[in-house]
Amino acid sequence: MRVGSDRVRIAIIGGTGFERILASGEPMLIGTPFGIPPRITLGEIGGRRVAFLPRHGPEHGVPPHRINYRANIWALKSIGVERIVSTNAVGAINPDYRPGDIAIPADLIDFTKCRKSTFFDAAPVTHIDVSMPFCPEISGLLLEESRKHAPVVRSGSVMAVTEGPRFETPAEIRMLRALGADLVGMTASPEAFLARELGICYCPLCFVSNMAAGMQERVTAKEVLEMAERLYPLIDAILKGVIASIPSERKCGCTVPTGGP
Ligand code: HPA
């Protein structure tokens, strides 16, 4: 896929509160063997051609466990995307973290239960390496850019991913902390793994919207949305800077294996 004279190699997957980035771009609906993803918008950010996909749909109507992750990643691959930066709202499990912090995670613990989480569903049996689940190149750029804009930036965080759509119980959060998780969200898995299966770089830009269950009185969806709105200009600035700084050739190891369209 070409837009203007440039291939669209970079995509943003917008999470909760970030459904409207690139609202004025060129919309396109793409079919995949797995179904139709939300409308993808093509436009320009940071001087580069970018595809934007709202993970929960344009009106935030798709809950985390119902997202068609395979259709989303397949569609991006089919238009030529090689790199994905996503935005993710997360709860803080690490007691040193605070709402409003930006975090670029380094690792992930998958606690999702009933999602279609692989493209390698048949012969030949394929086991991908996820020793480094997030692209080290994009992660480095995100850290560098976040430090220019955000007062507190956490690096090296371990992110747990739960099935949702409910928030966790306090006992689940204590368990996740004992296992080494600093953050908890609901969507980075299987997104990160599906991207790797297709040889696409992927890294989340996380913002802490709340302390996790049991660490504050209640957890509400309202506070997640309010924090997204408060941090929108900051995250927008980080995204613009990162997209402008992504080098055209990839030097990471995310390119193998490459399946898909
Ligand atoms: N748990 C899971 N996902 C989240 C949370 C949380 O506390 N906050 C924002 N996304």
Short mmCIF file of N, CA and C in Angstrom, two decimals, residues 53-224:
data_model
loop_
_atom_site.label_atom_id
_atom_site.label_comp_id
_atom_site.label_asym_id
_atom_site.label_seq_id
_atom_site.Cartn_x
_atom_site.Cartn_y
_atom_site.Cartn_z
N LEU A 53 -4.77 3.03 14.03
CA LEU A 53 -5.86 2.07 14.28
C LEU A 53 -6.33 2.23 15.73
N PRO A 54 -7.62 2.59 15.93
CA PRO A 54 -8.14 2.69 17.29
C PRO A 54 -8.49 1.29 17.81
N ARG A 55 -7.73 0.82 18.77
CA ARG A 55 -7.84 -0.57 19.24
C ARG A 55 -9.27 -0.94 19.67
N HIS A 56 -9.93 -0.03 20.36
CA HIS A 56 -11.28 -0.30 20.88
C HIS A 56 -12.37 0.22 19.95
N GLY A 57 -12.01 0.51 18.70
CA GLY A 57 -12.97 1.08 17.76
C GLY A 57 -13.03 2.60 17.93
N PRO A 58 -13.58 3.29 16.93
CA PRO A 58 -13.55 4.76 16.95
C PRO A 58 -14.34 5.36 18.11
N GLU A 59 -15.36 4.61 18.59
CA GLU A 59 -16.17 5.14 19.70
C GLU A 59 -15.90 4.40 21.01
N HIS A 60 -14.79 3.72 21.09
CA HIS A 60 -14.43 2.94 22.28
C HIS A 60 -15.53 1.91 22.63
N GLY A 61 -15.99 1.19 21.59
CA GLY A 61 -17.09 0.25 21.81
C GLY A 61 -16.65 -1.20 21.96
N VAL A 62 -15.37 -1.50 21.77
CA VAL A 62 -14.92 -2.90 21.79
C VAL A 62 -14.11 -3.16 23.07
N PRO A 63 -14.62 -4.00 23.97
CA PRO A 63 -13.89 -4.26 25.21
C PRO A 63 -12.61 -5.09 24.95
N PRO A 64 -11.66 -5.04 25.86
CA PRO A 64 -10.34 -5.65 25.61
C PRO A 64 -10.40 -7.13 25.21
N HIS A 65 -11.32 -7.90 25.83
CA HIS A 65 -11.36 -9.34 25.53
C HIS A 65 -12.05 -9.63 24.20
N ARG A 66 -12.70 -8.63 23.60
CA ARG A 66 -13.41 -8.83 22.33
C ARG A 66 -12.67 -8.23 21.13
N ILE A 67 -11.54 -7.60 21.39
CA ILE A 67 -10.78 -6.99 20.29
C ILE A 67 -10.33 -8.11 19.33
N ASN A 68 -10.46 -7.86 18.05
CA ASN A 68 -10.00 -8.83 17.06
C ASN A 68 -8.52 -8.54 16.79
N TYR A 69 -7.68 -8.99 17.71
CA TYR A 69 -6.26 -8.66 17.65
C TYR A 69 -5.62 -9.17 16.35
N ARG A 70 -6.03 -10.36 15.92
CA ARG A 70 -5.40 -10.92 14.71
C ARG A 70 -5.78 -10.09 13.48
N ALA A 71 -7.04 -9.67 13.39
CA ALA A 71 -7.43 -8.84 12.24
C ALA A 71 -6.67 -7.51 12.26
N ASN A 72 -6.52 -6.94 13.45
CA ASN A 72 -5.84 -5.63 13.55
C ASN A 72 -4.40 -5.73 13.06
N ILE A 73 -3.67 -6.72 13.57
CA ILE A 73 -2.24 -6.81 13.22
C ILE A 73 -2.06 -7.24 11.77
N TRP A 74 -2.91 -8.17 11.33
CA TRP A 74 -2.84 -8.64 9.93
C TRP A 74 -3.10 -7.49 8.97
N ALA A 75 -4.10 -6.67 9.28
CA ALA A 75 -4.44 -5.54 8.40
C ALA A 75 -3.27 -4.57 8.30
N LEU A 76 -2.63 -4.30 9.42
CA LEU A 76 -1.49 -3.36 9.40
C LEU A 76 -0.35 -3.95 8.57
N LYS A 77 -0.11 -5.24 8.76
CA LYS A 77 0.94 -5.89 7.96
C LYS A 77 0.61 -5.81 6.47
N SER A 78 -0.65 -6.01 6.14
CA SER A 78 -1.04 -6.06 4.73
C SER A 78 -0.88 -4.71 4.02
N ILE A 79 -0.84 -3.62 4.78
CA ILE A 79 -0.60 -2.33 4.09
C ILE A 79 0.88 -1.91 4.17
N GLY A 80 1.71 -2.80 4.69
CA GLY A 80 3.15 -2.54 4.65
C GLY A 80 3.77 -2.09 5.96
N VAL A 81 2.98 -2.09 7.04
CA VAL A 81 3.51 -1.60 8.32
C VAL A 81 4.61 -2.52 8.85
N GLU A 82 5.70 -1.89 9.29
CA GLU A 82 6.84 -2.62 9.86
C GLU A 82 7.05 -2.32 11.32
N ARG A 83 6.45 -1.20 11.76
CA ARG A 83 6.67 -0.79 13.16
C ARG A 83 5.36 -0.27 13.76
N ILE A 84 5.10 -0.70 14.98
CA ILE A 84 3.89 -0.25 15.68
C ILE A 84 4.29 0.35 17.02
N VAL A 85 3.76 1.54 17.28
CA VAL A 85 3.84 2.13 18.63
C VAL A 85 2.40 2.15 19.12
N SER A 86 2.17 1.65 20.34
CA SER A 86 0.80 1.64 20.85
C SER A 86 0.70 2.52 22.09
N THR A 87 -0.50 2.97 22.39
CA THR A 87 -0.69 3.63 23.69
C THR A 87 -1.50 2.69 24.57
N ASN A 88 -1.11 2.60 25.84
CA ASN A 88 -1.77 1.69 26.77
C ASN A 88 -1.98 2.35 28.13
N ALA A 89 -3.22 2.37 28.58
CA ALA A 89 -3.51 2.78 29.96
C ALA A 89 -3.18 1.60 30.86
N VAL A 90 -2.52 1.86 31.97
CA VAL A 90 -2.17 0.77 32.88
C VAL A 90 -2.39 1.19 34.33
N GLY A 91 -2.61 0.18 35.17
CA GLY A 91 -2.63 0.41 36.61
C GLY A 91 -1.23 0.15 37.16
N ALA A 92 -0.85 0.87 38.22
CA ALA A 92 0.48 0.66 38.82
C ALA A 92 0.39 -0.38 39.92
N ILE A 93 1.26 -1.38 39.83
CA ILE A 93 1.40 -2.39 40.88
C ILE A 93 2.60 -2.05 41.75
N ASN A 94 3.62 -1.51 41.12
CA ASN A 94 4.82 -1.07 41.85
C ASN A 94 4.44 0.13 42.73
N PRO A 95 4.64 0.03 44.06
CA PRO A 95 4.19 1.11 44.93
C PRO A 95 4.96 2.43 44.73
N ASP A 96 6.09 2.39 44.05
CA ASP A 96 6.84 3.63 43.78
C ASP A 96 6.24 4.41 42.61
N TYR A 97 5.46 3.74 41.78
CA TYR A 97 4.87 4.40 40.62
C TYR A 97 3.64 5.20 41.05
N ARG A 98 3.28 6.19 40.22
CA ARG A 98 2.13 7.05 40.55
C ARG A 98 1.29 7.31 39.30
N PRO A 99 -0.02 7.56 39.49
CA PRO A 99 -0.84 7.97 38.34
C PRO A 99 -0.20 9.19 37.67
N GLY A 100 -0.17 9.17 36.35
CA GLY A 100 0.45 10.26 35.59
C GLY A 100 1.84 9.90 35.10
N ASP A 101 2.46 8.86 35.70
CA ASP A 101 3.79 8.45 35.23
C ASP A 101 3.69 7.86 33.82
N ILE A 102 4.74 8.05 33.06
CA ILE A 102 4.88 7.37 31.76
C ILE A 102 5.78 6.16 31.99
N ALA A 103 5.47 5.04 31.36
CA ALA A 103 6.32 3.85 31.52
C ALA A 103 6.51 3.17 30.16
N ILE A 104 7.75 2.80 29.91
CA ILE A 104 8.06 2.02 28.71
C ILE A 104 8.47 0.64 29.20
N PRO A 105 7.58 -0.34 29.08
CA PRO A 105 7.87 -1.66 29.66
C PRO A 105 8.95 -2.41 28.88
N ALA A 106 9.61 -3.31 29.61
CA ALA A 106 10.65 -4.13 28.96
C ALA A 106 10.20 -5.58 28.83
N ASP A 107 9.22 -5.97 29.62
CA ASP A 107 8.82 -7.39 29.59
C ASP A 107 7.34 -7.51 29.95
N LEU A 108 6.82 -8.70 29.76
CA LEU A 108 5.37 -8.89 29.87
C LEU A 108 5.06 -10.26 30.48
N ILE A 109 4.07 -10.30 31.35
CA ILE A 109 3.55 -11.59 31.83
C ILE A 109 2.10 -11.69 31.34
N ASP A 110 1.83 -12.77 30.63
CA ASP A 110 0.52 -12.91 29.98
C ASP A 110 -0.45 -13.68 30.85
N PHE A 111 -1.47 -13.00 31.35
CA PHE A 111 -2.52 -13.65 32.13
C PHE A 111 -3.86 -13.61 31.41
N THR A 112 -3.83 -13.43 30.10
CA THR A 112 -5.10 -13.46 29.37
C THR A 112 -5.53 -14.92 29.26
N LYS A 113 -6.83 -15.13 28.99
CA LYS A 113 -7.35 -16.50 29.09
C LYS A 113 -8.01 -17.02 27.81
N CYS A 114 -8.76 -16.16 27.13
CA CYS A 114 -9.55 -16.73 26.03
C CYS A 114 -9.46 -15.88 24.77
N ARG A 115 -8.24 -15.54 24.37
CA ARG A 115 -8.08 -14.74 23.15
C ARG A 115 -7.41 -15.58 22.08
N LYS A 116 -7.70 -15.27 20.85
CA LYS A 116 -6.97 -15.90 19.75
C LYS A 116 -5.62 -15.20 19.71
N SER A 117 -4.58 -15.94 20.10
CA SER A 117 -3.33 -15.24 20.37
C SER A 117 -2.18 -15.63 19.46
N THR A 118 -2.50 -16.35 18.36
CA THR A 118 -1.42 -16.70 17.44
C THR A 118 -1.92 -16.79 16.00
N PHE A 119 -1.00 -16.53 15.07
CA PHE A 119 -1.27 -16.81 13.65
C PHE A 119 -0.77 -18.22 13.31
N PHE A 120 0.07 -18.79 14.18
CA PHE A 120 0.67 -20.10 13.90
C PHE A 120 -0.20 -21.18 14.54
N ASP A 121 -1.37 -21.38 13.96
CA ASP A 121 -2.41 -22.21 14.53
C ASP A 121 -2.45 -23.60 13.91
N ALA A 122 -1.57 -23.85 12.96
CA ALA A 122 -1.59 -25.14 12.24
C ALA A 122 -0.16 -25.47 11.85
N ALA A 123 0.03 -26.59 11.14
CA ALA A 123 1.36 -26.97 10.69
C ALA A 123 1.89 -25.90 9.72
N PRO A 124 3.18 -25.65 9.68
CA PRO A 124 4.21 -26.24 10.53
C PRO A 124 4.19 -25.62 11.93
N VAL A 125 4.43 -26.46 12.93
CA VAL A 125 4.45 -25.96 14.31
C VAL A 125 5.55 -24.91 14.43
N THR A 126 5.19 -23.75 14.93
CA THR A 126 6.15 -22.64 14.97
C THR A 126 6.17 -22.02 16.35
N HIS A 127 7.34 -21.93 16.95
CA HIS A 127 7.50 -21.32 18.27
C HIS A 127 8.36 -20.08 18.10
N ILE A 128 7.78 -18.90 18.32
CA ILE A 128 8.60 -17.70 18.13
C ILE A 128 9.36 -17.36 19.42
N ASP A 129 10.46 -16.68 19.24
CA ASP A 129 11.27 -16.24 20.38
C ASP A 129 10.75 -14.89 20.87
N VAL A 130 10.41 -14.81 22.17
CA VAL A 130 10.00 -13.53 22.73
C VAL A 130 10.88 -13.18 23.94
N SER A 131 12.17 -13.49 23.81
CA SER A 131 13.11 -13.13 24.88
C SER A 131 13.11 -11.62 25.07
N MET A 132 12.83 -10.90 24.00
CA MET A 132 12.70 -9.44 24.06
C MET A 132 11.36 -9.09 23.44
N PRO A 133 10.28 -9.11 24.24
CA PRO A 133 8.95 -8.99 23.62
C PRO A 133 8.67 -7.65 22.96
N PHE A 134 9.36 -6.59 23.41
CA PHE A 134 9.12 -5.26 22.82
C PHE A 134 10.36 -4.84 22.04
N CYS A 135 10.15 -4.17 20.92
CA CYS A 135 11.26 -3.79 20.04
C CYS A 135 12.25 -2.91 20.80
N PRO A 136 13.51 -3.33 20.91
CA PRO A 136 14.48 -2.54 21.67
C PRO A 136 14.77 -1.18 21.03
N GLU A 137 14.67 -1.11 19.71
CA GLU A 137 14.96 0.15 19.02
C GLU A 137 13.86 1.19 19.33
N ILE A 138 12.60 0.78 19.17
CA ILE A 138 11.50 1.71 19.43
C ILE A 138 11.43 2.04 20.91
N SER A 139 11.67 1.06 21.74
CA SER A 139 11.65 1.27 23.18
C SER A 139 12.68 2.34 23.58
N GLY A 140 13.89 2.28 23.00
CA GLY A 140 14.92 3.27 23.28
C GLY A 140 14.49 4.67 22.84
N LEU A 141 13.88 4.74 21.65
CA LEU A 141 13.42 6.04 21.15
C LEU A 141 12.29 6.59 22.01
N LEU A 142 11.39 5.70 22.43
CA LEU A 142 10.27 6.14 23.29
C LEU A 142 10.79 6.67 24.63
N LEU A 143 11.78 6.00 25.18
CA LEU A 143 12.35 6.45 26.46
C LEU A 143 12.98 7.83 26.31
N GLU A 144 13.79 7.95 25.26
CA GLU A 144 14.49 9.22 25.01
C GLU A 144 13.48 10.36 24.84
N GLU A 145 12.46 10.13 24.03
CA GLU A 145 11.48 11.17 23.75
C GLU A 145 10.61 11.46 24.98
N SER A 146 10.24 10.42 25.70
CA SER A 146 9.40 10.61 26.90
C SER A 146 10.11 11.48 27.91
N ARG A 147 11.43 11.27 28.05
CA ARG A 147 12.20 12.05 29.04
C ARG A 147 12.25 13.54 28.68
N LYS A 148 12.05 13.85 27.41
CA LYS A 148 12.04 15.27 27.01
C LYS A 148 10.74 15.95 27.45
N HIS A 149 9.68 15.18 27.63
CA HIS A 149 8.36 15.78 27.83
C HIS A 149 7.74 15.49 29.19
N ALA A 150 8.02 14.31 29.75
CA ALA A 150 7.27 13.86 30.94
C ALA A 150 8.11 14.03 32.20
N PRO A 151 7.50 14.46 33.31
CA PRO A 151 8.26 14.62 34.55
C PRO A 151 8.79 13.29 35.11
N VAL A 152 7.99 12.22 35.00
CA VAL A 152 8.44 10.91 35.53
C VAL A 152 8.28 9.85 34.44
N VAL A 153 9.40 9.21 34.11
CA VAL A 153 9.38 8.16 33.09
C VAL A 153 9.99 6.89 33.70
N ARG A 154 9.24 5.81 33.67
CA ARG A 154 9.70 4.53 34.22
C ARG A 154 10.20 3.66 33.07
N SER A 155 11.36 3.05 33.28
CA SER A 155 11.87 2.16 32.24
C SER A 155 12.08 0.77 32.83
N GLY A 156 12.15 -0.21 31.97
CA GLY A 156 12.43 -1.58 32.42
C GLY A 156 11.27 -2.23 33.15
N SER A 157 10.10 -1.65 33.06
CA SER A 157 8.95 -2.18 33.81
C SER A 157 8.48 -3.53 33.26
N VAL A 158 7.96 -4.34 34.16
CA VAL A 158 7.31 -5.59 33.75
C VAL A 158 5.80 -5.36 33.80
N MET A 159 5.17 -5.70 32.71
CA MET A 159 3.74 -5.44 32.57
C MET A 159 2.97 -6.76 32.60
N ALA A 160 2.00 -6.85 33.49
CA ALA A 160 1.11 -8.02 33.46
C ALA A 160 -0.09 -7.67 32.61
N VAL A 161 -0.59 -8.64 31.86
CA VAL A 161 -1.77 -8.40 31.05
C VAL A 161 -2.87 -9.36 31.49
N THR A 162 -4.00 -8.79 31.91
CA THR A 162 -5.11 -9.59 32.41
C THR A 162 -6.23 -9.60 31.37
N GLU A 163 -7.17 -10.53 31.55
CA GLU A 163 -8.21 -10.73 30.55
C GLU A 163 -9.24 -9.60 30.52
N GLY A 164 -9.57 -9.05 31.70
CA GLY A 164 -10.61 -8.03 31.72
C GLY A 164 -11.95 -8.62 31.31
N PRO A 165 -12.98 -7.82 31.05
CA PRO A 165 -12.90 -6.37 31.15
C PRO A 165 -12.94 -5.85 32.58
N ARG A 166 -13.17 -6.72 33.55
CA ARG A 166 -13.17 -6.23 34.93
C ARG A 166 -11.76 -5.87 35.35
N PHE A 167 -11.63 -5.00 36.34
CA PHE A 167 -10.33 -4.77 36.94
C PHE A 167 -10.01 -5.96 37.85
N GLU A 168 -8.79 -5.98 38.38
CA GLU A 168 -8.33 -7.13 39.16
C GLU A 168 -8.84 -7.04 40.60
N THR A 169 -8.73 -8.15 41.31
CA THR A 169 -8.99 -8.14 42.75
C THR A 169 -7.69 -7.75 43.46
N PRO A 170 -7.78 -7.29 44.71
CA PRO A 170 -6.54 -6.98 45.46
C PRO A 170 -5.62 -8.20 45.57
N ALA A 171 -6.20 -9.39 45.75
CA ALA A 171 -5.35 -10.59 45.88
C ALA A 171 -4.63 -10.88 44.56
N GLU A 172 -5.31 -10.65 43.45
CA GLU A 172 -4.65 -10.85 42.15
C GLU A 172 -3.48 -9.87 41.99
N ILE A 173 -3.70 -8.64 42.46
CA ILE A 173 -2.62 -7.65 42.35
C ILE A 173 -1.44 -8.05 43.26
N ARG A 174 -1.73 -8.54 44.45
CA ARG A 174 -0.62 -8.99 45.33
C ARG A 174 0.15 -10.14 44.66
N MET A 175 -0.60 -11.03 44.01
CA MET A 175 0.06 -12.14 43.31
C MET A 175 0.94 -11.61 42.17
N LEU A 176 0.39 -10.67 41.39
CA LEU A 176 1.15 -10.14 40.26
C LEU A 176 2.40 -9.41 40.75
N ARG A 177 2.28 -8.71 41.89
CA ARG A 177 3.46 -8.01 42.44
C ARG A 177 4.51 -9.04 42.87
N ALA A 178 4.04 -10.12 43.53
CA ALA A 178 4.98 -11.16 43.97
C ALA A 178 5.69 -11.80 42.77
N LEU A 179 5.04 -11.79 41.63
CA LEU A 179 5.64 -12.37 40.42
C LEU A 179 6.56 -11.40 39.69
N GLY A 180 6.59 -10.16 40.18
CA GLY A 180 7.53 -9.20 39.58
C GLY A 180 6.91 -8.18 38.65
N ALA A 181 5.57 -8.10 38.63
CA ALA A 181 4.95 -7.12 37.73
C ALA A 181 4.93 -5.73 38.37
N ASP A 182 5.21 -4.73 37.54
CA ASP A 182 5.15 -3.32 37.98
C ASP A 182 3.85 -2.66 37.53
N LEU A 183 3.30 -3.17 36.44
CA LEU A 183 2.14 -2.53 35.79
C LEU A 183 1.14 -3.60 35.41
N VAL A 184 -0.13 -3.17 35.27
CA VAL A 184 -1.12 -4.11 34.75
C VAL A 184 -2.01 -3.42 33.73
N GLY A 185 -2.19 -4.10 32.61
CA GLY A 185 -3.06 -3.59 31.55
C GLY A 185 -3.86 -4.76 30.97
N MET A 186 -4.60 -4.50 29.90
CA MET A 186 -5.47 -5.56 29.36
C MET A 186 -5.27 -5.85 27.88
N THR A 187 -4.32 -5.20 27.22
CA THR A 187 -4.29 -5.37 25.76
C THR A 187 -2.92 -5.67 25.12
N ALA A 188 -1.84 -5.49 25.85
CA ALA A 188 -0.53 -5.66 25.18
C ALA A 188 -0.30 -7.11 24.74
N SER A 189 -1.00 -8.03 25.38
CA SER A 189 -1.03 -9.41 24.88
C SER A 189 -2.44 -9.72 24.39
N PRO A 190 -2.61 -10.23 23.22
CA PRO A 190 -1.60 -10.81 22.34
C PRO A 190 -1.01 -9.82 21.31
N GLU A 191 -1.30 -8.52 21.45
CA GLU A 191 -0.85 -7.58 20.41
C GLU A 191 0.65 -7.73 20.11
N ALA A 192 1.45 -7.72 21.20
CA ALA A 192 2.91 -7.76 21.02
C ALA A 192 3.34 -9.06 20.34
N PHE A 193 2.71 -10.17 20.72
CA PHE A 193 3.13 -11.47 20.19
C PHE A 193 2.70 -11.66 18.73
N LEU A 194 1.51 -11.18 18.43
CA LEU A 194 1.05 -11.28 17.03
C LEU A 194 1.93 -10.43 16.11
N ALA A 195 2.30 -9.25 16.60
CA ALA A 195 3.19 -8.39 15.81
C ALA A 195 4.51 -9.11 15.56
N ARG A 196 5.06 -9.71 16.60
CA ARG A 196 6.34 -10.43 16.44
C ARG A 196 6.19 -11.59 15.46
N GLU A 197 5.05 -12.30 15.52
CA GLU A 197 4.85 -13.42 14.59
C GLU A 197 4.89 -12.97 13.14
N LEU A 198 4.49 -11.72 12.91
CA LEU A 198 4.52 -11.21 11.52
C LEU A 198 5.77 -10.37 11.26
N GLY A 199 6.70 -10.38 12.18
CA GLY A 199 7.95 -9.65 11.97
C GLY A 199 7.80 -8.14 12.06
N ILE A 200 6.78 -7.69 12.80
CA ILE A 200 6.57 -6.24 12.96
C ILE A 200 7.12 -5.82 14.33
N CYS A 201 7.86 -4.72 14.36
CA CYS A 201 8.33 -4.16 15.64
C CYS A 201 7.13 -3.63 16.41
N TYR A 202 7.17 -3.77 17.73
CA TYR A 202 6.03 -3.31 18.54
C TYR A 202 6.56 -2.83 19.89
N CYS A 203 6.09 -1.68 20.32
CA CYS A 203 6.41 -1.25 21.69
C CYS A 203 5.29 -0.37 22.23
N PRO A 204 4.83 -0.64 23.46
CA PRO A 204 3.79 0.20 24.05
C PRO A 204 4.36 1.42 24.76
N LEU A 205 3.61 2.50 24.66
CA LEU A 205 3.87 3.71 25.45
C LEU A 205 2.76 3.73 26.50
N CYS A 206 3.14 3.42 27.75
CA CYS A 206 2.13 3.26 28.80
C CYS A 206 2.01 4.51 29.65
N PHE A 207 0.79 4.80 30.07
CA PHE A 207 0.62 5.85 31.08
C PHE A 207 -0.15 5.25 32.25
N VAL A 208 0.30 5.58 33.45
CA VAL A 208 -0.34 5.04 34.66
C VAL A 208 -1.58 5.88 34.94
N SER A 209 -2.73 5.22 34.90
CA SER A 209 -3.99 5.95 35.14
C SER A 209 -4.46 5.82 36.58
N ASN A 210 -3.99 4.81 37.27
CA ASN A 210 -4.48 4.55 38.63
C ASN A 210 -3.51 3.62 39.33
N MET A 211 -3.57 3.59 40.67
CA MET A 211 -2.88 2.54 41.41
C MET A 211 -3.79 1.31 41.29
N ALA A 212 -3.19 0.13 41.21
CA ALA A 212 -3.98 -1.09 40.97
C ALA A 212 -4.87 -1.41 42.17
N ALA A 213 -5.77 -2.35 41.96
CA ALA A 213 -6.77 -2.71 42.98
C ALA A 213 -6.10 -3.03 44.31
N GLY A 214 -6.69 -2.52 45.39
CA GLY A 214 -6.14 -2.75 46.73
C GLY A 214 -5.11 -1.71 47.12
N MET A 215 -4.68 -0.88 46.15
CA MET A 215 -3.66 0.15 46.45
C MET A 215 -4.31 1.53 46.51
N GLN A 216 -5.54 1.60 46.12
CA GLN A 216 -6.36 2.81 46.29
C GLN A 216 -7.77 2.30 46.57
N GLU A 217 -8.66 3.18 46.97
CA GLU A 217 -9.94 2.70 47.48
C GLU A 217 -10.74 1.90 46.45
N ARG A 218 -10.97 2.47 45.28
CA ARG A 218 -11.68 1.79 44.19
C ARG A 218 -10.95 2.09 42.89
N VAL A 219 -11.17 1.24 41.88
CA VAL A 219 -10.62 1.54 40.55
C VAL A 219 -11.81 1.76 39.62
N THR A 220 -11.78 2.86 38.88
CA THR A 220 -12.91 3.15 37.98
C THR A 220 -12.42 3.43 36.56
N ALA A 221 -13.31 3.12 35.61
CA ALA A 221 -13.01 3.42 34.20
C ALA A 221 -12.94 4.93 33.99
N LYS A 222 -13.71 5.66 34.83
CA LYS A 222 -13.75 7.12 34.67
C LYS A 222 -12.36 7.72 34.91
N GLU A 223 -11.67 7.22 35.92
CA GLU A 223 -10.35 7.82 36.19
C GLU A 223 -9.35 7.48 35.08
N VAL A 224 -9.54 6.32 34.45
CA VAL A 224 -8.67 5.96 33.33
C VAL A 224 -8.86 6.98 32.19
#
